PDB file of C-alpha atoms in Angstrom:
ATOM      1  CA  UNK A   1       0.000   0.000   0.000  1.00 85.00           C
ATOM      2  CA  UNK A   2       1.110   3.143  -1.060  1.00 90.00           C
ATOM      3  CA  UNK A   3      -0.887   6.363   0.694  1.00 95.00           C
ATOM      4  CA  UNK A   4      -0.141   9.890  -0.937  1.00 96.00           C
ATOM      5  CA  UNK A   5      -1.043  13.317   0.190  1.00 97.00           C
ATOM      6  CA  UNK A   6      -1.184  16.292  -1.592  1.00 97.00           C
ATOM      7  CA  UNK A   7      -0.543  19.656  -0.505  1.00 97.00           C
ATOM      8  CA  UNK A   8       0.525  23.287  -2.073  1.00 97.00           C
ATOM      9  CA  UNK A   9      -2.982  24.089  -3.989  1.00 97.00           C
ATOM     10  CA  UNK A  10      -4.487  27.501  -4.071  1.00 97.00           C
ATOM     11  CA  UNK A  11      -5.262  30.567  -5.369  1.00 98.00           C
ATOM     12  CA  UNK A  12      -2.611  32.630  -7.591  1.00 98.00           C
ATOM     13  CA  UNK A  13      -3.315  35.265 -10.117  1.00 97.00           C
ATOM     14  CA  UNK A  14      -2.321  34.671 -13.833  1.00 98.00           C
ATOM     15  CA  UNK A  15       1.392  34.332 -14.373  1.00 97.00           C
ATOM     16  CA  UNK A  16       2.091  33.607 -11.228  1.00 98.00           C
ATOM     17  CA  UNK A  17       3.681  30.121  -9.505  1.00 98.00           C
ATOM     18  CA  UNK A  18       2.763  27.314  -7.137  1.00 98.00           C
ATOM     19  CA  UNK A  19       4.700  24.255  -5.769  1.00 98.00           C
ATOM     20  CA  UNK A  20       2.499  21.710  -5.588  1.00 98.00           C
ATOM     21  CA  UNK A  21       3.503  18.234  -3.329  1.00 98.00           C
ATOM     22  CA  UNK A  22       3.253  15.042  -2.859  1.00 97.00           C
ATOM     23  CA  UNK A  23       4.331  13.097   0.411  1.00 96.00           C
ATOM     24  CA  UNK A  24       3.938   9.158   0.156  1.00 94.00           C
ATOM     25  CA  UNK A  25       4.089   7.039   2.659  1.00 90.00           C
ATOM     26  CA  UNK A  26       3.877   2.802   3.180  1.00 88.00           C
ATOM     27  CA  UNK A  27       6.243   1.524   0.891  1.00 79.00           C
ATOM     28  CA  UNK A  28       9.553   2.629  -0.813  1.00 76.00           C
ATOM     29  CA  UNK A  29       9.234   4.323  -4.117  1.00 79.00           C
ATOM     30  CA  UNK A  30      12.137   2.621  -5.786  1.00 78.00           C
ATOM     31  CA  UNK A  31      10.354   0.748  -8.324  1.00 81.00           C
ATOM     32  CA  UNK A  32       7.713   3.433  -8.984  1.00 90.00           C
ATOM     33  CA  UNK A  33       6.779   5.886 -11.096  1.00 95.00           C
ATOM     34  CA  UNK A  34       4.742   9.102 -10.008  1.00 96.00           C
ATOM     35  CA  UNK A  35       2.444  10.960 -11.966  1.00 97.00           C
ATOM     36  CA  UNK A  36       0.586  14.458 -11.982  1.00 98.00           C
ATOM     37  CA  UNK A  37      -3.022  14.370 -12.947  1.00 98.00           C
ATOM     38  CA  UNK A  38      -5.460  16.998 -13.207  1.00 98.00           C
ATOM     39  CA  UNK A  39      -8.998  16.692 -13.149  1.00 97.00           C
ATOM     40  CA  UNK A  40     -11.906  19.583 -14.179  1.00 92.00           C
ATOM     41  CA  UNK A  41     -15.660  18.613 -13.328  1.00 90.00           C
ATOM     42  CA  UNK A  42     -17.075  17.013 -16.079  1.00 93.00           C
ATOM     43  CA  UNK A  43     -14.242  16.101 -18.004  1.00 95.00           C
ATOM     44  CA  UNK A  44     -11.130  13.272 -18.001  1.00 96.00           C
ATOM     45  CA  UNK A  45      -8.528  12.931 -16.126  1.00 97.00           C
ATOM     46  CA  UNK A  46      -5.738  14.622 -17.643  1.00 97.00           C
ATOM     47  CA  UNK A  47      -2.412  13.397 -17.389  1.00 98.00           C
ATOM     48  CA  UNK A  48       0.304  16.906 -16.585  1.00 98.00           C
ATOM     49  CA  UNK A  49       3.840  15.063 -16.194  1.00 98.00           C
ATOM     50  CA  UNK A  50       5.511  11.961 -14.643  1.00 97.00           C
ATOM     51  CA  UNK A  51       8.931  10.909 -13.264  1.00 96.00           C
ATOM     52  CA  UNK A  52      10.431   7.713 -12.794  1.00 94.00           C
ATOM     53  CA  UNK A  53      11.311   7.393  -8.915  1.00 89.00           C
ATOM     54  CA  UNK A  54      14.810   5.244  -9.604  1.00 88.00           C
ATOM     55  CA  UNK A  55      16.433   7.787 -12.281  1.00 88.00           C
ATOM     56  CA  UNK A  56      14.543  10.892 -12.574  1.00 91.00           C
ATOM     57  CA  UNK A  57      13.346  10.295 -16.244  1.00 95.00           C
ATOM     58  CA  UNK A  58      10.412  12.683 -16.798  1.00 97.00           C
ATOM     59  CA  UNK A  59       7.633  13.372 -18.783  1.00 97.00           C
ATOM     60  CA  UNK A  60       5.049  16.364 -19.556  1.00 98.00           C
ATOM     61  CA  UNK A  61       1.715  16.651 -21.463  1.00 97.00           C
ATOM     62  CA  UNK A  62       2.475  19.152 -24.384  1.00 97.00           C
ATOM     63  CA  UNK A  63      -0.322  21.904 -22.714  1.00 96.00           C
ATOM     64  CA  UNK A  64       2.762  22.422 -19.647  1.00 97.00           C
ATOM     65  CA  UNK A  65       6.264  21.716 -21.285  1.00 97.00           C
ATOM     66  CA  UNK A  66       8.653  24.816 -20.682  1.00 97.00           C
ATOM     67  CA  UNK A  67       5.692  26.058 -17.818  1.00 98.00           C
ATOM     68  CA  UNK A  68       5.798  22.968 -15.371  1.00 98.00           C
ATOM     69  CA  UNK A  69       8.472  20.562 -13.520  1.00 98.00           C
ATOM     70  CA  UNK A  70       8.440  17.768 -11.429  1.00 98.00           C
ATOM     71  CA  UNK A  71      10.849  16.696  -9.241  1.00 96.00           C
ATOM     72  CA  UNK A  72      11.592  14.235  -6.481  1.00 94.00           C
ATOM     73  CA  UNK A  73      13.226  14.057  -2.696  1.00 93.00           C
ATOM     74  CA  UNK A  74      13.950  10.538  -2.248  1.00 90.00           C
ATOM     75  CA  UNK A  75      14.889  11.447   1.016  1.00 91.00           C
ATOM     76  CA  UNK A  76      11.875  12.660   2.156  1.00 93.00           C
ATOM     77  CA  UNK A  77       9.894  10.679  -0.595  1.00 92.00           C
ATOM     78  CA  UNK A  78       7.999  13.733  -1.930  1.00 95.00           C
ATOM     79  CA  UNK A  79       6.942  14.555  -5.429  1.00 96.00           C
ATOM     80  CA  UNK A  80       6.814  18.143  -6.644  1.00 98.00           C
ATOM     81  CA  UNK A  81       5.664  20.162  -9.234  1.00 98.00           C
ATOM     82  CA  UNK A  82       6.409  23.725 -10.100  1.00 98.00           C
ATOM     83  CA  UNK A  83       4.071  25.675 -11.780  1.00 98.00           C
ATOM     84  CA  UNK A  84       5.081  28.940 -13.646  1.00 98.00           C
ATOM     85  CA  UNK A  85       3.463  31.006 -16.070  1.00 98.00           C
ATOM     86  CA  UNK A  86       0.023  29.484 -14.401  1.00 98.00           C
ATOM     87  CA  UNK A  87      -2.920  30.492 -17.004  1.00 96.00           C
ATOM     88  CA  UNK A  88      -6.821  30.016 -16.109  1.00 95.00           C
ATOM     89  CA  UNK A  89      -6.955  27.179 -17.808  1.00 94.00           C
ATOM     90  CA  UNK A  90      -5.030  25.194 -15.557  1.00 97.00           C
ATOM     91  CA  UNK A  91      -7.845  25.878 -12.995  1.00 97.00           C
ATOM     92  CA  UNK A  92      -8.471  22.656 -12.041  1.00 97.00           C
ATOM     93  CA  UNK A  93      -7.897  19.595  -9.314  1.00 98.00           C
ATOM     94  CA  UNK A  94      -4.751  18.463  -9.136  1.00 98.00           C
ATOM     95  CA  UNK A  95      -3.684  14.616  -8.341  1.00 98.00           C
ATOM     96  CA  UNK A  96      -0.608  12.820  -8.129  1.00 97.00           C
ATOM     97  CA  UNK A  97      -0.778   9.155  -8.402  1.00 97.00           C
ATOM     98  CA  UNK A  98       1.773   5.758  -8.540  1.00 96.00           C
ATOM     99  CA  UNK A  99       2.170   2.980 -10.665  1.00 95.00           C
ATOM    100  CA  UNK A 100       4.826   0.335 -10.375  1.00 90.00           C
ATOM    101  CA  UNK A 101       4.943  -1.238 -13.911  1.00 83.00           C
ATOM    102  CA  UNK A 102       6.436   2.132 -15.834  1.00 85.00           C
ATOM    103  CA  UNK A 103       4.388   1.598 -19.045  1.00 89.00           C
ATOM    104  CA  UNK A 104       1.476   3.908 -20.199  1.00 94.00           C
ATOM    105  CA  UNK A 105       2.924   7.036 -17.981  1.00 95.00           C
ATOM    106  CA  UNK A 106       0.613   9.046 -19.732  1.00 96.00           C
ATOM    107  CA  UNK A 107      -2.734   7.086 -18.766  1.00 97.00           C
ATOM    108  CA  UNK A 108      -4.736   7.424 -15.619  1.00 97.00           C
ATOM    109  CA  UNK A 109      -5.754   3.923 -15.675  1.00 96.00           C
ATOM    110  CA  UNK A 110      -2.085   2.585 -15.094  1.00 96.00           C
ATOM    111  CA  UNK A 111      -1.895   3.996 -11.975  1.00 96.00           C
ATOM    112  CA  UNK A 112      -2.873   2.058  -8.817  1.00 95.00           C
ATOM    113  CA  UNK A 113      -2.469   4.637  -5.989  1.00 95.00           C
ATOM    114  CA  UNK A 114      -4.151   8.023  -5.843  1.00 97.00           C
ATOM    115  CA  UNK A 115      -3.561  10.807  -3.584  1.00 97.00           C
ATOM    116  CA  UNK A 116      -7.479  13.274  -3.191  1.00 97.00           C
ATOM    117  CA  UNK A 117      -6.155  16.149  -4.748  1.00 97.00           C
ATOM    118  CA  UNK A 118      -5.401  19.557  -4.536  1.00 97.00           C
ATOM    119  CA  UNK A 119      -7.450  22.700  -5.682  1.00 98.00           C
ATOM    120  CA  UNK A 120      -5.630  25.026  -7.838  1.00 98.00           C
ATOM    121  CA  UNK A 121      -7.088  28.263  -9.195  1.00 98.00           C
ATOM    122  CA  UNK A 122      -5.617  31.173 -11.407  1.00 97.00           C
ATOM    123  CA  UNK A 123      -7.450  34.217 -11.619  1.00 96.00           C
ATOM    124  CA  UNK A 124      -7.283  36.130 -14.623  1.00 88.00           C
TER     125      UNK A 124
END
């Protein structure tokens, strides 16, 4: 079992940053690979980035690439991502999530292990 809390979500006016994080607890994250999902109502789950816990290898959905970052502390096995340049259409929930097998990164459904999000909003 693998429990994750998120934290950093709020409100920040357009252009502006947040540091959203991720602590996980139960089991080491050696073998596993941690996403960032976000989440309006009534649509999909949206995958935002991922990074493999054992070398850092990351990915990013197209819509943040050059605006967000994720990174790790394996010491205090958090997840992170910066958010710059934040527009209102990244208004949303934000999730972070675990999988073990590192295939289909970009799909919610490979992920076993969800953390209940945190609320970001931009204001425009």
């Amino acid at each position: 079992q693998v429990q994750l809390v998120e934290s950093g979500g709020g409100l920040v006016q357009a252009g502006g940053s947040l540091r959203l994080s991720c602590a996980a607890s139960g089991r080491t994250l050696s073998s596993y690979t941690m996403g960032w999902f976000r989440q309006a109502p009534g649509k999909e789950r949206e995958f935002v980035g991922a990074i493999t816990w054992i070398n850092g290898r990351t990915y990013y959905a197209d819509s943040v690439k050059g605006r967000f970052t994720i990174s790790k502390d394996k010491a205090k096995d958090t997840l992170y991502l910066q958010m710059n340049s934040l527009q209102s259409e990244d208004t949303t929930v934000y999730y972070c999530a675990a999988q073990m097998n590192g295939r289909n990164v970009y799909r919610p459904d490979a992920y076993f292990y969800w953390g209940q999000g945190t609320q970001v909003t931009v204001s425009s």
